[in-house]
Amino acid sequence: MEPDTTGDPAALRILLLENIHAVARHALEGQGHAVTALGTSLKEAELIDRINGEGISVLGIRSRTQVTARVFEACPGLVTLGAFCIGTNQIDLDAAGAAGVAVFNAPFSNTRSVAELIIGEIIMLSRQLGDRTREMHQGQWRKVAAGSNEVRGKTLGIVGYGHIGRQVGVLAEMMGMRVVFHDIVQRLPMGNNRAADSLDELLLEADFLTLHVPETPLTHRMIGEAQLGRMKRGARLINASRGTVVDIPALAEALRSGRLAGAAVDVFPVEPEANSSDDFQSELCGLPNVVLTPHIGGSTSEAQENIGREVAGAIARYLTAGTTAGCVSFPDVDLPRMPGTHRLVHVHRNVPGVLGEVNRIIAQHQANILAQVLGTNARIGYVIIDFDAPVAEAICADLGGLATTIRARALA
Ligand code: NAI
């Protein structure tokens, strides 16, 4: 395996695809890199040609560019890949790890956007705003107070008290709501938020129930007929997590029967792949006080900008310090850089004895290790090593001769 001693990050060429927010380009150019930004995605063959033909070390994509095993195998010069989006399904992460390419995404950059949508929906549902505005657009004037409530003093139940759930809890409390949550992990309550003893207890208490869990076997249809049956008569349900978390026919029935007084749904078990004028169907369509949105919870300009800033920042930290915090293809390793130190990073296959081999080579150079941090997963080992003398490049060259080395990089 050829060692990569491109220690000077100013020398790197970066290709950004799919209209990534300009903040990313500016951040990376500010680090001295040469950035080419395109508005489109590229197909596999063209992607390989451009990466190799232009000497690209860093690639940035959003959700449309497929980065396959073939791309990683054919492009040994690729050092890191930024997924300027939330998901990473479009990337073969195993192949990325095996090729020594660190992949970063931005899973939490739209947290605030989702939380704000939930707050808006709580008020929409309690004032039947969806129905009133539709009627007005149809020329009907229906001034009614029945079924409309203030949210102050009402109880918001949050299922899944993670990044989004906690933000929602903080904002809801600022509107005077009582906030109770349920999570399978013990979570520190924010402000005056309170943990419920169980999901069942939460269902009994909530005037509004909002779901913020991931899609897992445990959360699959976790809100079905039985759970809806436990909810207060006239309660409202909000789901902006994943479409499979709620049993839609059971929800439609709870709305038709009047047990629930409204629902806001942003995510669906099956969602159209692209924007269209007639490609959406759901049993929820046409039901009163039901707000339906096309998976826009995290879709704001601010979230796009946050994604640009966060992923560009992660790439810059990886290039200059080897930090893999938040990396989805390597183990998570972080070691603060001390002035006057010389650093190398080494990606290797996780088999017994590699660190011994690495340290044997270091000893041959009579180099003094100031700090060494190793992280491993089932297949990959990643180590950051700091020296007190400029020996990193020479050691990197020797590490390249080890059969277990995937990539070795000396950092400036
Ligand atoms: P997170 O990982 O920070 O929090 C999820 C929480 O759910 C964790 O605290 C976890 O312990 C808890 N949890 C997991 N299984 C549970 C169970 N069975 N019962 C109770 N709690 C459980 O995730 P984050 O960022 O807050 O996202 C939450 C959801 O929102 C995810 O499904 C995500 O895909 C979705 N999302 C939707 C967006 C949209 O556009 N509508 C945008 C962003 C995220």
XYZ file of N, CA and C and ligand atoms in Angstrom, residues 108 110-111 114 159-165 182-185 187 212-216 218-219 222 240-242 266-267 295-298, ligand 1:
143
model
N -27.052 15.897 12.744
C -27.846 16.707 13.672
C -27.945 18.179 13.266
N -29.988 19.604 11.292
C -31.349 20.130 11.086
C -32.247 19.952 12.315
N -31.632 19.665 13.441
C -32.386 19.430 14.678
C -33.329 20.590 14.997
N -36.434 20.896 12.710
C -37.518 19.960 13.023
C -38.256 20.446 14.275
N -41.901 11.325 22.864
C -41.364 9.961 22.823
C -40.052 10.022 22.054
N -38.949 9.715 22.736
C -37.618 9.848 22.146
C -37.055 11.206 22.521
N -36.264 11.216 23.599
C -35.765 12.492 24.138
C -34.290 12.650 23.740
N -34.069 12.616 22.416
C -32.716 12.792 21.894
C -32.507 14.235 21.468
N -31.750 14.430 20.386
C -31.428 15.788 19.942
C -32.692 16.604 19.686
N -33.603 16.046 18.875
C -34.802 16.813 18.521
C -35.761 16.875 19.703
N -36.007 15.738 20.337
C -36.952 15.694 21.457
C -36.624 16.718 22.532
N -40.583 10.226 27.349
C -40.252 8.814 27.539
C -39.106 8.461 26.598
N -38.106 7.794 27.127
C -36.974 7.342 26.299
C -36.524 5.995 26.846
N -35.915 5.151 25.999
C -35.422 3.873 26.519
C -34.073 4.041 27.209
N -33.449 5.201 26.993
C -32.186 5.501 27.671
C -32.486 6.555 28.735
N -32.289 9.843 30.380
C -31.869 11.148 29.859
C -32.047 12.218 30.920
N -40.137 11.285 18.395
C -38.788 11.627 17.917
C -37.819 10.476 18.128
N -38.257 9.282 17.709
C -37.434 8.083 17.845
C -36.844 7.710 16.482
N -35.761 6.939 16.469
C -35.244 6.450 15.180
C -36.071 5.260 14.695
N -35.819 4.847 13.453
C -36.496 3.675 12.912
C -35.719 2.433 13.340
N -36.308 1.649 14.222
C -35.658 0.409 14.684
C -36.750 -0.654 14.812
N -37.726 -1.947 17.435
C -38.513 -1.593 18.631
C -39.520 -0.470 18.368
N -39.193 0.413 17.426
C -40.093 1.554 17.194
C -41.057 1.301 16.030
N -44.757 1.493 16.825
C -44.846 1.547 18.289
C -46.103 2.308 18.731
N -42.979 13.404 13.166
C -41.982 13.868 12.184
C -40.718 13.037 12.371
N -40.895 11.767 12.805
C -39.698 10.932 13.001
C -39.505 10.047 11.773
N -40.123 8.873 11.765
C -40.085 8.004 10.593
C -41.479 7.429 10.381
N -45.459 14.233 9.040
C -44.454 14.715 8.078
C -43.773 13.556 7.352
N -43.937 12.346 7.904
C -43.203 11.183 7.374
C -44.176 10.028 7.191
N -42.345 15.469 4.287
C -41.026 15.211 4.895
C -40.127 16.461 4.839
N -40.681 17.566 5.317
C -39.936 18.840 5.269
C -39.409 19.264 6.638
N -39.511 18.358 7.616
C -39.117 18.732 8.983
C -37.754 19.404 9.046
N -36.784 18.853 8.322
C -35.423 19.388 8.403
C -35.051 20.252 7.222
P -31.504 11.033 18.363
O -30.752 9.780 18.073
O -30.766 12.198 18.873
O -32.682 10.715 19.422
C -33.503 9.599 19.334
C -33.926 9.227 20.756
O -34.888 8.174 20.677
C -32.772 8.724 21.614
O -32.748 9.425 22.825
C -33.096 7.252 21.801
O -32.633 6.730 23.037
C -34.612 7.271 21.742
N -35.213 5.987 21.437
C -34.764 5.016 20.596
N -35.625 3.970 20.605
C -36.623 4.284 21.454
C -37.795 3.612 21.876
N -38.092 2.388 21.408
N -38.581 4.225 22.776
C -38.275 5.457 23.262
N -37.163 6.146 22.893
C -36.362 5.566 22.006
O -32.292 11.370 17.030
P -32.863 12.784 16.572
O -31.831 13.511 15.826
O -33.525 13.433 17.714
O -33.952 12.307 15.486
C -35.149 11.657 15.886
C -35.926 11.199 14.666
O -36.234 12.302 13.816
C -35.210 10.186 13.773
O -36.132 9.184 13.393
C -34.855 10.958 12.556
O -34.763 10.118 11.424
C -36.027 11.916 12.467
N -35.761 13.119 11.657
C -36.753 13.565 10.821
C -36.565 14.696 10.041
C -37.655 15.199 9.168
O -37.350 15.866 8.171
N -38.896 14.947 9.473
C -35.273 15.403 10.045
C -34.334 14.911 11.032
C -34.574 13.787 11.774
